[in-house]
Tab-separated table of C-alpha atoms in Angstrom:
chain	number	residue	atom	x	y	z
A	92	MET	CA	-102.436	-25.233	27.732
A	93	LYS	CA	-102.724	-23.882	31.273
A	94	TYR	CA	-103.301	-27.405	32.670
A	95	ARG	CA	-100.263	-28.993	30.976
A	96	ALA	CA	-98.008	-28.570	34.026
A	97	ALA	CA	-100.609	-30.271	36.238
A	98	ILE	CA	-100.748	-33.451	34.112
A	99	ASP	CA	-98.369	-36.241	35.042
A	100	PRO	CA	-97.238	-37.859	31.759
A	101	SER	CA	-96.961	-41.248	33.479
A	102	ARG	CA	-100.760	-41.228	33.896
A	103	LEU	CA	-101.528	-40.812	30.175
A	104	VAL	CA	-102.767	-43.894	28.317
A	105	PHE	CA	-103.311	-43.495	24.554
A	106	ILE	CA	-105.489	-46.196	22.960
A	107	ASP	CA	-105.391	-46.864	19.236
A	108	GLU	CA	-105.753	-49.656	16.766
A	109	THR	CA	-104.311	-50.524	13.419
A	110	TRP	CA	-105.220	-53.199	10.928
A	111	THR	CA	-103.849	-55.093	8.019
A	112	LYS	CA	-105.366	-57.262	5.374
A	113	THR	CA	-103.461	-60.457	4.761
A	114	ASN	CA	-104.080	-60.153	1.019
A	115	MET	CA	-102.177	-56.880	0.658
A	116	ALA	CA	-99.244	-58.530	-1.130
A	117	PRO	CA	-98.324	-56.981	-4.483
A	118	GLN	CA	-99.647	-58.920	-7.461
A	119	ARG	CA	-97.053	-57.579	-9.919
A	120	GLY	CA	-93.393	-56.666	-9.779
A	121	TRP	CA	-90.115	-56.440	-11.661
A	122	ALA	CA	-87.572	-59.219	-12.180
A	123	PRO	CA	-84.720	-59.697	-14.616
A	124	VAL	CA	-85.924	-60.712	-18.070
A	125	GLY	CA	-86.664	-64.426	-18.198
A	126	GLU	CA	-86.543	-64.855	-14.413
A	127	ARG	CA	-89.422	-65.453	-12.056
A	128	LEU	CA	-90.210	-62.786	-9.451
A	129	HIS	CA	-89.772	-64.114	-5.909
A	130	ALA	CA	-91.384	-62.172	-3.098
A	131	GLU	CA	-92.457	-62.839	0.463
A	132	VAL	CA	-96.185	-62.719	1.040
A	133	PRO	CA	-98.292	-63.476	4.091
A	134	HIS	CA	-99.650	-66.982	4.100
A	135	GLY	CA	-103.093	-67.331	5.506
A	136	HIS	CA	-106.787	-66.977	5.178
A	137	TRP	CA	-106.954	-63.544	3.469
A	138	GLN	CA	-108.735	-61.722	6.268
A	139	THR	CA	-108.432	-58.463	8.195
A	140	MET	CA	-106.419	-58.566	11.417
A	141	THR	CA	-106.622	-55.767	13.995
A	142	PHE	CA	-104.041	-54.846	16.641
A	143	LEU	CA	-105.040	-52.703	19.658
A	144	ALA	CA	-102.730	-51.381	22.340
A	145	ALA	CA	-102.288	-48.750	25.032
A	146	LEU	CA	-99.294	-46.451	24.621
A	147	ARG	CA	-97.842	-45.121	27.869
A	148	HIS	CA	-94.888	-42.774	28.341
A	149	ASP	CA	-92.523	-45.694	28.936
A	150	ARG	CA	-94.076	-48.756	27.312
A	151	LEU	CA	-96.672	-50.387	25.126
A	152	ASP	CA	-99.350	-51.882	27.365
A	153	ALA	CA	-102.449	-54.067	26.962
A	154	PRO	CA	-101.672	-55.405	23.464
A	155	TRP	CA	-104.395	-57.443	21.750
A	156	LEU	CA	-104.488	-58.963	18.279
A	157	ILE	CA	-107.853	-60.002	16.893
A	158	ASP	CA	-108.714	-61.966	13.805
A	159	GLY	CA	-111.132	-59.612	12.063
A	160	PRO	CA	-112.073	-55.942	11.944
A	161	ILE	CA	-112.835	-53.897	15.048
A	162	ASN	CA	-116.448	-53.293	16.067
A	163	GLY	CA	-118.253	-52.170	19.197
A	164	GLU	CA	-118.495	-55.631	20.760
A	165	ARG	CA	-114.850	-56.482	20.198
A	166	PHE	CA	-113.721	-53.101	21.499
A	167	ARG	CA	-115.851	-53.582	24.636
A	168	LEU	CA	-114.190	-56.977	25.211
A	169	TYR	CA	-110.762	-55.383	24.776
A	170	VAL	CA	-111.520	-52.674	27.320
A	171	GLU	CA	-113.080	-55.004	29.895
A	172	GLN	CA	-110.681	-57.946	29.619
A	173	VAL	CA	-107.361	-56.471	28.470
A	174	LEU	CA	-107.196	-52.713	29.175
A	175	VAL	CA	-108.998	-52.293	32.512
A	176	PRO	CA	-106.741	-54.748	34.408
A	177	THR	CA	-103.758	-52.512	33.480
A	178	LEU	CA	-105.371	-49.240	34.610
A	179	LYS	CA	-104.745	-47.576	37.942
A	180	PRO	CA	-106.790	-44.868	39.652
A	181	GLY	CA	-105.794	-41.491	38.250
A	182	ASP	CA	-104.887	-42.736	34.761
A	183	ILE	CA	-106.186	-40.654	31.853
A	184	VAL	CA	-107.308	-42.786	28.907
A	185	ILE	CA	-107.261	-40.925	25.594
A	186	MET	CA	-108.711	-42.337	22.385
A	187	ASP	CA	-110.048	-41.160	19.072
A	188	ASN	CA	-113.676	-40.404	18.432
A	189	LEU	CA	-114.554	-43.715	16.739
A	190	GLY	CA	-118.145	-44.890	17.186
A	191	SER	CA	-117.085	-48.161	18.828
A	192	HIS	CA	-115.144	-46.196	21.475
A	193	LYS	CA	-118.167	-44.241	22.709
A	194	GLY	CA	-120.272	-47.010	24.265
A	195	LYS	CA	-121.636	-46.523	27.763
A	196	VAL	CA	-120.225	-49.887	28.843
A	197	VAL	CA	-116.746	-48.801	27.701
A	198	ARG	CA	-117.015	-45.535	29.648
A	199	ARG	CA	-118.291	-47.307	32.746
A	200	ALA	CA	-115.514	-49.898	32.662
A	201	ILE	CA	-112.763	-47.273	32.371
A	202	ARG	CA	-114.274	-45.034	35.035
A	203	GLY	CA	-114.876	-48.081	37.251
A	204	ALA	CA	-111.104	-48.605	37.295
A	205	GLY	CA	-110.710	-45.061	38.639
A	206	ALA	CA	-109.445	-43.650	35.339
A	207	ARG	CA	-110.680	-40.669	33.346
A	208	LEU	CA	-111.717	-40.946	29.710
A	209	LEU	CA	-111.010	-38.296	27.083
A	210	LEU	CA	-112.127	-38.598	23.471
A	211	LEU	CA	-110.165	-36.647	20.876
A	212	PRO	CA	-112.164	-34.130	18.818
A	213	LYS	CA	-113.512	-35.264	15.452
């Protein structure tokens, strides 16, 4: 709490990911008696898709959509190829305590850009 006034909000970069499965469409529903139920469903390959992004005080930065679930290798690629080019010295990167976020290569890449890395508590 005592350091809050010393932190410039424009330097904060929150990293998170979300996912969806393309087969999450409802299989049952209600329609008038004798009528077919019409509903919109995703059309595709029935896989997991993951979206990663950096949230800053004024924008969404470094968006990346991958076809598949997140893992350590994919997260490393995101950091090295998508996130790091958007970082500036003095940025503070904050992310949750997921195993794929803790790799040494990830830490080195973020610190190599001159940014600090903070992992949220479990």
